[in-house]
PDB file of C-alpha atoms in Angstrom:
ATOM      1  CA  MET A 553      -8.952  -4.694   9.953  1.00 87.00           C
ATOM      2  CA  MET A 554      -5.399  -5.808   9.244  1.00 95.00           C
ATOM      3  CA  ASN A 555      -2.950  -3.714   7.206  1.00 97.00           C
ATOM      4  CA  VAL A 556      -0.407  -5.808   5.305  1.00 97.00           C
ATOM      5  CA  CYS A 557       2.455  -4.890   2.985  1.00 97.00           C
ATOM      6  CA  ILE A 558       3.483  -7.567   0.500  1.00 96.00           C
ATOM      7  CA  THR A 559       6.519  -7.466  -1.755  1.00 93.00           C
ATOM      8  CA  GLY A 560       6.302  -9.304  -5.056  1.00 93.00           C
ATOM      9  CA  SER A 561       2.525  -8.946  -5.079  1.00 94.00           C
ATOM     10  CA  SER A 562       2.303  -8.715  -8.876  1.00 93.00           C
ATOM     11  CA  ARG A 563       2.872 -12.434  -9.537  1.00 93.00           C
ATOM     12  CA  GLY A 564       3.448 -15.859  -8.098  1.00 95.00           C
ATOM     13  CA  LEU A 565       3.408 -16.434  -4.348  1.00 97.00           C
ATOM     14  CA  GLY A 566       3.155 -12.726  -3.509  1.00 96.00           C
ATOM     15  CA  LYS A 567       0.097 -12.342  -5.754  1.00 96.00           C
ATOM     16  CA  ALA A 568      -1.575 -15.379  -4.175  1.00 97.00           C
ATOM     17  CA  LEU A 569      -0.812 -14.036  -0.697  1.00 97.00           C
ATOM     18  CA  ALA A 570      -2.266 -10.620  -1.606  1.00 97.00           C
ATOM     19  CA  GLU A 571      -5.442 -12.239  -2.958  1.00 96.00           C
ATOM     20  CA  THR A 572      -5.820 -14.378   0.176  1.00 97.00           C
ATOM     21  CA  CYS A 573      -5.381 -11.376   2.466  1.00 97.00           C
ATOM     22  CA  LEU A 574      -7.926  -9.388   0.447  1.00 97.00           C
ATOM     23  CA  GLU A 575     -10.436 -12.242   0.692  1.00 97.00           C
ATOM     24  CA  GLN A 576      -9.957 -12.202   4.464  1.00 97.00           C
ATOM     25  CA  GLY A 577     -10.749  -8.485   4.616  1.00 97.00           C
ATOM     26  CA  ALA A 578      -7.246  -7.070   5.026  1.00 97.00           C
ATOM     27  CA  LYS A 579      -6.093  -3.778   3.516  1.00 97.00           C
ATOM     28  CA  VAL A 580      -3.211  -4.705   1.230  1.00 98.00           C
ATOM     29  CA  TYR A 581      -0.315  -2.491   0.163  1.00 97.00           C
ATOM     30  CA  GLY A 582       1.781  -4.179  -2.507  1.00 96.00           C
ATOM     31  CA  LEU A 583       5.113  -3.731  -4.224  1.00 94.00           C
ATOM     32  CA  GLY A 584       6.382  -5.466  -7.339  1.00 92.00           C
ATOM     33  CA  ARG A 585       8.148  -5.115 -10.662  1.00 92.00           C
ATOM     34  CA  SER A 586       5.195  -5.896 -12.932  1.00 92.00           C
ATOM     35  CA  GLU A 587       2.086  -3.874 -13.661  1.00 92.00           C
ATOM     36  CA  VAL A 588      -1.001  -4.723 -11.578  1.00 92.00           C
ATOM     37  CA  THR A 589      -4.577  -3.957 -12.627  1.00 90.00           C
ATOM     38  CA  ASP A 590      -6.286  -5.191  -9.444  1.00 91.00           C
ATOM     39  CA  LYS A 591      -7.877  -2.062  -7.949  1.00 94.00           C
ATOM     40  CA  ARG A 592      -8.741  -3.741  -4.620  1.00 95.00           C
ATOM     41  CA  TYR A 593      -5.407  -2.721  -3.096  1.00 96.00           C
ATOM     42  CA  ARG A 594      -2.769  -0.002  -3.253  1.00 96.00           C
ATOM     43  CA  TYR A 595       0.164  -0.999  -5.393  1.00 96.00           C
ATOM     44  CA  MET A 596       3.476   0.587  -6.283  1.00 94.00           C
ATOM     45  CA  ARG A 597       5.551  -0.638  -9.202  1.00 94.00           C
ATOM     46  CA  VAL A 598       9.147  -0.684  -7.992  1.00 93.00           C
ATOM     47  CA  ASP A 599      12.201  -2.944  -8.113  1.00 90.00           C
ATOM     48  CA  ILE A 600      13.077  -3.678  -4.482  1.00 86.00           C
ATOM     49  CA  ALA A 601      16.727  -4.167  -5.485  1.00 90.00           C
ATOM     50  CA  ASP A 602      16.880  -0.408  -6.192  1.00 92.00           C
ATOM     51  CA  PHE A 603      17.098   0.887  -2.609  1.00 92.00           C
ATOM     52  CA  ASP A 604      16.500   4.546  -3.463  1.00 93.00           C
ATOM     53  CA  ALA A 605      13.405   3.710  -5.517  1.00 91.00           C
ATOM     54  CA  LEU A 606      12.237   1.320  -2.794  1.00 92.00           C
ATOM     55  CA  LYS A 607      12.552   3.964  -0.072  1.00 92.00           C
ATOM     56  CA  ASN A 608      10.627   6.523  -2.139  1.00 91.00           C
ATOM     57  CA  GLY A 609       8.050   3.945  -3.196  1.00 90.00           C
ATOM     58  CA  LEU A 610       7.380   2.776   0.358  1.00 92.00           C
ATOM     59  CA  GLU A 611       7.054   6.332   1.628  1.00 92.00           C
ATOM     60  CA  SER A 612       4.491   7.078  -1.075  1.00 93.00           C
ATOM     61  CA  LEU A 613       2.642   3.765  -0.815  1.00 94.00           C
ATOM     62  CA  LEU A 614       2.343   3.831   2.978  1.00 95.00           C
ATOM     63  CA  ASP A 615       1.685   7.568   3.355  1.00 94.00           C
ATOM     64  CA  GLY A 616      -0.811   8.013   6.170  1.00 93.00           C
ATOM     65  CA  ILE A 617      -0.596   4.390   7.351  1.00 94.00           C
ATOM     66  CA  GLU A 618       0.265   4.253  11.052  1.00 92.00           C
ATOM     67  CA  ASN A 619       0.882   0.506  11.440  1.00 95.00           C
ATOM     68  CA  LEU A 620       1.250  -2.780   9.585  1.00 95.00           C
ATOM     69  CA  ASP A 621       0.205  -6.154  10.964  1.00 92.00           C
TER      70      ASP A 621
END
């Protein structure tokens, strides 16, 4: 099973990419600025332009994940 991390997964192209990866059986870890209600993947609401928040968000989101594909 693939592990993928997608930024901007709350809307637009990132959301479509997350949905496609989920349909293909991947485990998806997403980041974005908007709220997400899709419970099929782990999601962290964070603005990636805020580097401190991004660092903390990624550490929390990917806790226990050993690799990304």
